[in-house]
Short mmCIF file of N, CA and C in Angstrom, two decimals:
data_model
loop_
_atom_site.label_atom_id
_atom_site.label_comp_id
_atom_site.label_asym_id
_atom_site.label_seq_id
_atom_site.Cartn_x
_atom_site.Cartn_y
_atom_site.Cartn_z
N ALA A 168 104.65 -1.84 -24.57
CA ALA A 168 105.51 -3.27 -24.55
C ALA A 168 105.80 -4.14 -25.62
N ILE A 169 104.75 -4.30 -26.29
CA ILE A 169 104.74 -5.01 -27.75
C ILE A 169 105.77 -4.08 -28.56
N VAL A 170 105.68 -3.10 -28.49
CA VAL A 170 106.45 -2.29 -29.39
C VAL A 170 107.76 -2.02 -29.35
N ARG A 171 108.51 -1.82 -27.91
CA ARG A 171 109.58 -2.43 -27.41
C ARG A 171 110.04 -3.67 -27.89
N CYS A 172 109.43 -5.04 -27.82
CA CYS A 172 110.07 -5.94 -27.90
C CYS A 172 110.15 -6.29 -29.35
N LEU A 173 109.13 -5.94 -30.54
CA LEU A 173 109.16 -5.83 -32.00
C LEU A 173 110.25 -5.00 -32.48
N LYS A 174 110.66 -3.76 -31.61
CA LYS A 174 111.78 -3.24 -32.22
C LYS A 174 113.12 -3.70 -31.68
N ALA A 175 113.34 -4.52 -30.62
CA ALA A 175 114.31 -4.73 -30.18
C ALA A 175 114.48 -6.31 -30.89
N ASN A 176 113.47 -7.11 -31.61
CA ASN A 176 113.81 -8.58 -32.00
C ASN A 176 114.77 -8.91 -32.94
N LEU A 177 115.35 -9.65 -32.59
CA LEU A 177 116.33 -10.19 -33.73
C LEU A 177 116.04 -11.73 -34.29
N VAL A 178 115.16 -12.20 -33.48
CA VAL A 178 115.22 -13.81 -33.43
C VAL A 178 113.66 -14.06 -34.27
N LEU A 179 112.89 -13.93 -33.58
CA LEU A 179 111.49 -14.04 -33.76
C LEU A 179 111.18 -14.16 -35.23
N LYS A 180 110.50 -15.16 -35.82
CA LYS A 180 110.23 -15.05 -37.60
C LYS A 180 108.79 -15.04 -37.49
N PHE A 181 107.88 -15.46 -36.25
CA PHE A 181 106.59 -16.06 -36.58
C PHE A 181 105.75 -15.51 -35.51
N LEU A 182 104.85 -14.42 -35.44
CA LEU A 182 104.22 -13.72 -34.04
C LEU A 182 102.77 -14.40 -34.33
N ASN A 183 102.20 -15.17 -33.31
CA ASN A 183 100.81 -15.15 -33.33
C ASN A 183 100.21 -14.46 -32.21
N LEU A 184 99.48 -13.36 -32.34
CA LEU A 184 98.65 -12.81 -31.37
C LEU A 184 96.92 -13.16 -31.61
N GLU A 185 96.85 -14.16 -32.61
CA GLU A 185 95.47 -14.36 -32.68
C GLU A 185 94.33 -14.37 -31.39
N GLY A 186 93.08 -13.61 -31.58
CA GLY A 186 91.93 -14.11 -30.83
C GLY A 186 92.19 -13.06 -29.45
N ASN A 187 93.15 -12.05 -29.55
CA ASN A 187 93.77 -11.27 -28.03
C ASN A 187 92.49 -9.86 -28.18
N LYS A 188 91.98 -9.64 -28.89
CA LYS A 188 90.99 -8.67 -28.65
C LYS A 188 91.79 -7.35 -28.67
N ILE A 189 93.12 -6.96 -29.46
CA ILE A 189 93.64 -6.08 -29.24
C ILE A 189 92.81 -4.75 -29.99
N GLY A 190 92.01 -4.85 -30.95
CA GLY A 190 91.66 -3.80 -31.39
C GLY A 190 92.64 -2.55 -32.19
N ASP A 191 91.91 -1.25 -32.46
CA ASP A 191 92.71 -0.49 -33.20
C ASP A 191 93.84 -0.19 -32.28
N SER A 192 93.77 -0.04 -31.33
CA SER A 192 95.00 0.56 -30.62
C SER A 192 96.06 -0.19 -30.59
N GLY A 193 96.19 -1.58 -30.16
CA GLY A 193 96.99 -3.01 -29.98
C GLY A 193 97.64 -2.76 -31.58
N ALA A 194 96.67 -2.84 -33.12
CA ALA A 194 97.29 -2.76 -34.06
C ALA A 194 98.00 -1.46 -34.34
N THR A 195 97.71 -0.48 -33.68
CA THR A 195 98.67 0.78 -33.98
C THR A 195 99.89 0.54 -33.33
N SER A 196 100.01 -0.10 -32.39
CA SER A 196 101.32 -0.20 -31.48
C SER A 196 101.85 -1.63 -32.08
N ILE A 197 101.36 -2.25 -32.86
CA ILE A 197 102.09 -3.31 -33.74
C ILE A 197 102.44 -2.65 -34.78
N GLY A 198 101.78 -2.25 -35.63
CA GLY A 198 102.23 -1.02 -36.59
C GLY A 198 103.68 -0.56 -36.45
N GLU A 199 103.78 0.32 -35.59
CA GLU A 199 104.66 1.14 -35.14
C GLU A 199 106.07 0.20 -34.89
N GLY A 200 105.88 -1.25 -34.02
CA GLY A 200 106.73 -1.81 -34.09
C GLY A 200 107.32 -2.66 -34.89
N LEU A 201 106.17 -2.65 -36.16
CA LEU A 201 106.88 -3.31 -37.49
C LEU A 201 107.69 -2.57 -38.38
N LYS A 202 107.66 -0.90 -37.98
CA LYS A 202 108.23 -0.30 -39.02
C LYS A 202 109.88 -0.24 -38.23
N ALA A 203 109.78 -0.72 -37.25
CA ALA A 203 111.46 -0.75 -36.85
C ALA A 203 111.87 -2.86 -37.02
N ASN A 204 111.40 -3.37 -37.50
CA ASN A 204 111.59 -4.71 -37.26
C ASN A 204 111.33 -5.64 -39.04
N ALA A 205 112.81 -5.85 -39.12
CA ALA A 205 112.90 -6.61 -40.50
C ALA A 205 113.12 -8.62 -40.34
N VAL A 206 112.77 -8.46 -39.21
CA VAL A 206 112.90 -10.18 -39.30
C VAL A 206 111.77 -10.99 -38.95
N ILE A 207 110.67 -10.44 -38.41
CA ILE A 207 108.99 -11.32 -38.35
C ILE A 207 108.64 -11.18 -39.92
N ALA A 208 108.78 -12.72 -40.29
CA ALA A 208 108.33 -12.92 -41.32
C ALA A 208 106.71 -13.06 -41.95
N ALA A 209 106.03 -13.94 -40.64
CA ALA A 209 104.38 -14.09 -40.56
C ALA A 209 104.07 -13.64 -38.99
N LEU A 210 102.81 -12.85 -39.11
CA LEU A 210 102.29 -12.14 -38.19
C LEU A 210 100.46 -12.65 -38.14
N GLY A 211 100.25 -13.32 -37.06
CA GLY A 211 98.80 -13.75 -37.00
C GLY A 211 98.14 -12.96 -36.26
N LEU A 212 97.06 -11.93 -37.09
CA LEU A 212 96.03 -11.36 -35.98
C LEU A 212 94.89 -11.67 -36.31
N ARG A 213 94.54 -12.90 -36.53
CA ARG A 213 93.01 -13.21 -36.79
C ARG A 213 92.27 -12.90 -35.49
N GLY A 214 91.15 -12.58 -35.81
CA GLY A 214 89.83 -12.36 -34.46
C GLY A 214 90.27 -11.28 -33.44
N ASN A 215 91.04 -10.46 -33.81
CA ASN A 215 91.37 -9.38 -32.71
C ASN A 215 90.76 -7.99 -32.74
N LYS A 216 89.37 -7.88 -33.21
CA LYS A 216 88.76 -6.66 -33.35
C LYS A 216 89.46 -5.44 -33.80
N ILE A 217 89.91 -5.91 -35.05
CA ILE A 217 90.94 -4.69 -35.69
C ILE A 217 90.18 -4.28 -36.51
N GLY A 218 89.86 -2.72 -36.39
CA GLY A 218 89.13 -1.93 -37.71
C GLY A 218 89.78 -1.02 -38.75
N ASP A 219 89.29 -0.66 -39.35
CA ASP A 219 89.90 0.33 -39.93
C ASP A 219 91.14 1.08 -40.10
N ALA A 220 91.08 1.70 -38.79
CA ALA A 220 92.04 2.42 -38.26
C ALA A 220 93.40 1.75 -38.09
N GLY A 221 93.25 0.56 -37.09
CA GLY A 221 94.00 -0.41 -37.16
C GLY A 221 94.74 -1.02 -38.47
N ALA A 222 94.03 -1.42 -38.97
CA ALA A 222 94.38 -1.87 -40.35
C ALA A 222 95.46 -0.92 -41.24
N ALA A 223 94.80 0.76 -41.12
CA ALA A 223 95.57 1.66 -42.01
C ALA A 223 97.06 1.50 -41.36
N ALA A 224 97.14 1.52 -39.81
CA ALA A 224 98.13 1.51 -39.33
C ALA A 224 99.45 0.71 -39.48
N ILE A 225 98.59 -0.64 -39.55
CA ILE A 225 99.27 -1.88 -40.23
C ILE A 225 99.69 -1.71 -41.64
N GLY A 226 98.99 -0.99 -42.51
CA GLY A 226 99.17 -0.88 -43.90
C GLY A 226 100.42 0.04 -43.94
N ASP A 227 100.54 0.81 -43.02
CA ASP A 227 101.57 2.10 -43.20
C ASP A 227 102.85 1.72 -43.10
N ALA A 228 102.70 0.63 -41.91
CA ALA A 228 104.15 0.00 -41.44
C ALA A 228 104.75 -1.23 -42.44
N LEU A 229 103.81 -1.37 -43.60
CA LEU A 229 104.24 -2.24 -44.53
C LEU A 229 105.01 -1.54 -45.58
N LYS A 230 104.56 -0.35 -45.73
CA LYS A 230 105.32 0.63 -46.75
C LYS A 230 106.81 0.68 -46.53
N VAL A 231 107.44 0.43 -45.31
CA VAL A 231 108.76 0.68 -44.91
C VAL A 231 109.33 -0.69 -44.40
N ASN A 232 108.55 -1.98 -43.99
CA ASN A 232 109.21 -3.01 -43.64
C ASN A 232 108.75 -3.92 -45.01
N ALA A 233 110.07 -4.50 -45.36
CA ALA A 233 110.33 -5.52 -46.40
C ALA A 233 110.39 -6.91 -45.74
N GLY A 234 110.25 -7.10 -44.65
CA GLY A 234 110.59 -8.36 -44.14
C GLY A 234 109.32 -9.36 -43.86
N LEU A 235 108.10 -8.83 -43.72
CA LEU A 235 106.75 -9.54 -43.42
C LEU A 235 106.29 -9.97 -44.83
N LYS A 236 106.03 -11.45 -44.75
CA LYS A 236 105.75 -12.03 -46.16
C LYS A 236 104.39 -12.38 -45.75
N GLU A 237 104.14 -13.02 -44.84
CA GLU A 237 102.50 -13.17 -44.30
C GLU A 237 101.75 -12.59 -43.27
N LEU A 238 100.52 -12.14 -43.61
CA LEU A 238 99.60 -11.23 -42.78
C LEU A 238 98.54 -12.05 -42.55
N TYR A 239 97.92 -12.36 -41.52
CA TYR A 239 96.65 -12.80 -41.24
C TYR A 239 95.63 -12.02 -40.47
N LEU A 240 94.61 -11.83 -41.28
CA LEU A 240 93.85 -10.75 -40.62
C LEU A 240 92.38 -11.16 -40.67
N THR A 241 91.88 -12.01 -41.10
CA THR A 241 90.59 -12.71 -41.25
C THR A 241 89.74 -12.38 -39.67
N HIS A 242 88.75 -12.62 -39.92
CA HIS A 242 87.87 -12.47 -38.58
C HIS A 242 88.03 -11.02 -37.77
N ASN A 243 88.50 -9.92 -38.49
CA ASN A 243 88.15 -8.73 -37.98
C ASN A 243 87.08 -7.71 -38.41
N LYS A 244 87.09 -6.51 -37.84
CA LYS A 244 86.17 -5.73 -38.30
C LYS A 244 86.81 -4.45 -39.23
N ILE A 245 87.52 -5.01 -40.50
CA ILE A 245 88.32 -4.24 -41.29
C ILE A 245 87.28 -4.09 -42.21
N GLY A 246 86.45 -2.88 -42.45
CA GLY A 246 85.61 -2.77 -43.60
C GLY A 246 86.55 -1.86 -44.90
N ASP A 247 86.17 -1.19 -46.40
CA ASP A 247 86.37 -0.75 -47.32
C ASP A 247 87.39 0.30 -47.01
N ALA A 248 87.10 1.13 -45.94
CA ALA A 248 88.22 2.21 -45.97
C ALA A 248 89.89 1.50 -45.19
N GLY A 249 89.71 0.47 -44.45
CA GLY A 249 90.86 0.16 -43.98
C GLY A 249 91.50 -1.19 -44.49
N ALA A 250 90.99 -1.40 -46.26
CA ALA A 250 91.73 -2.52 -46.75
C ALA A 250 92.21 -1.55 -48.14
N ALA A 251 91.89 -0.25 -47.94
CA ALA A 251 92.51 0.60 -48.87
C ALA A 251 93.78 1.02 -48.80
#
């Protein structure tokens, strides 16, 4: 559902999903949505149990997303592999 919303979004500039325990699968879905979204400028994902795989998926999305300027990922389970 979040992927469809992100792809269709033309208005929302800040999305705060902090503390929702979305994990790697949720972060991967958000990454897919971010690939098609150029409007969101800030994304809050603190405290969501995101690990290396989820961080990598978001990182891949940022390679094609030029609109996101602020990304909050503190208090997750991202290690060295996910930060690379």
